[in-house]
Amino acid sequence: MEEQVGRLLDDLDFPALYRGYTWRDDTWEKGFLEILDLEREVTAAARSLALGLDHVQKIARRDDLLAPARIAVTLYIGSAPAYWLMLEPEETIQTVERQIRGLGPVCASKLLRFAVPQVFGTLDARLIRVFGRGDSGSQRYPLLDLAVELSGDRWAIPAGQPGWPGEYGAWAGALQAVAGGLNRDEVSCPHPAGFAAAGLRSEGIWAAADVEMALSCYAAGVLRGEERKDSVTGVV
């Protein structure tokens, strides 16, 4: 993984990719306002041990999930992410998955991404196609030992893979390693002003979720066949 992280840091223009990220109708130009509102709400709930079904439904936009009113998971000690999250992220996502019926790996990773953006990022089929296995034509950086498969006209993550949830830990580690490298090299993250004002980011400092946003933008470009020199600074 260290080699692939080094390649990513050498090859990709992370600030440009972060600015190019879109989620639903949210964009950098709009201030990532939907992301900001969800992060503010979900991190506050996680800090106060009040994370529950309503937060899952807002993130997943699904009403067929069953979960307790309060999910039994400790993600913060005071206002800081719990130290064990970086040591055993796979244990944390398993704890969440066990309590929410119908919640798959993607939605579970989204919940953690909004609850603790300093530590976690989303992991979905698009990212696995580019950074994992199963779509050899799209793979660019083999970070993960997770696979996707084509189901009809959609790519899906087959259930029961031996790499889950361990590879979620690998993904979290990769995001943190890239963030650490960018921060050491003083590559500033162009957060919209609202994130620092809300206390969700330190100005210019990359968090795991920021790196995932940039990598998601890169993956989307790969899958559209739009790898260009203006979004990468090296040969892919």
mmCIF file of N, CA and C in Angstrom, residues 3 86 92 130 143 150 155 162 195:
data_model
loop_
_atom_site.group_PDB
_atom_site.id
_atom_site.type_symbol
_atom_site.label_atom_id
_atom_site.label_comp_id
_atom_site.label_asym_id
_atom_site.label_seq_id
_atom_site.Cartn_x
_atom_site.Cartn_y
_atom_site.Cartn_z
ATOM 1 N N GLU A 3 3.559 1.922 -1.498
ATOM 2 C CA GLU A 3 3.955 2.285 -2.871
ATOM 3 C C GLU A 3 2.814 2.980 -3.608
ATOM 4 N N MET A 86 -8.693 4.607 14.560
ATOM 5 C CA MET A 86 -7.604 4.482 13.602
ATOM 6 C C MET A 86 -6.890 3.140 13.737
ATOM 7 N N THR A 92 -15.213 -1.020 14.068
ATOM 8 C CA THR A 92 -16.230 0.017 14.171
ATOM 9 C C THR A 92 -17.323 -0.174 13.126
ATOM 10 N N VAL A 130 -11.863 1.308 -9.415
ATOM 11 C CA VAL A 130 -10.612 2.005 -9.741
ATOM 12 C C VAL A 130 -9.483 1.641 -8.788
ATOM 13 N N LEU A 143 -5.112 -0.536 -4.496
ATOM 14 C CA LEU A 143 -5.018 -0.325 -3.057
ATOM 15 C C LEU A 143 -5.725 -1.405 -2.257
ATOM 16 N N LEU A 150 -20.201 -7.183 -12.246
ATOM 17 C CA LEU A 150 -21.269 -6.583 -13.028
ATOM 18 C C LEU A 150 -22.542 -7.394 -12.831
ATOM 19 N N TRP A 155 -22.697 -2.144 -11.462
ATOM 20 C CA TRP A 155 -21.619 -2.774 -10.711
ATOM 21 C C TRP A 155 -22.028 -2.882 -9.249
ATOM 22 N N PRO A 162 -14.256 -12.366 1.665
ATOM 23 C CA PRO A 162 -13.368 -12.546 2.817
ATOM 24 C C PRO A 162 -12.609 -11.279 3.190
ATOM 25 N N PHE A 195 -16.661 25.088 6.632
ATOM 26 C CA PHE A 195 -16.180 23.926 7.377
ATOM 27 C C PHE A 195 -15.290 24.337 8.545
#
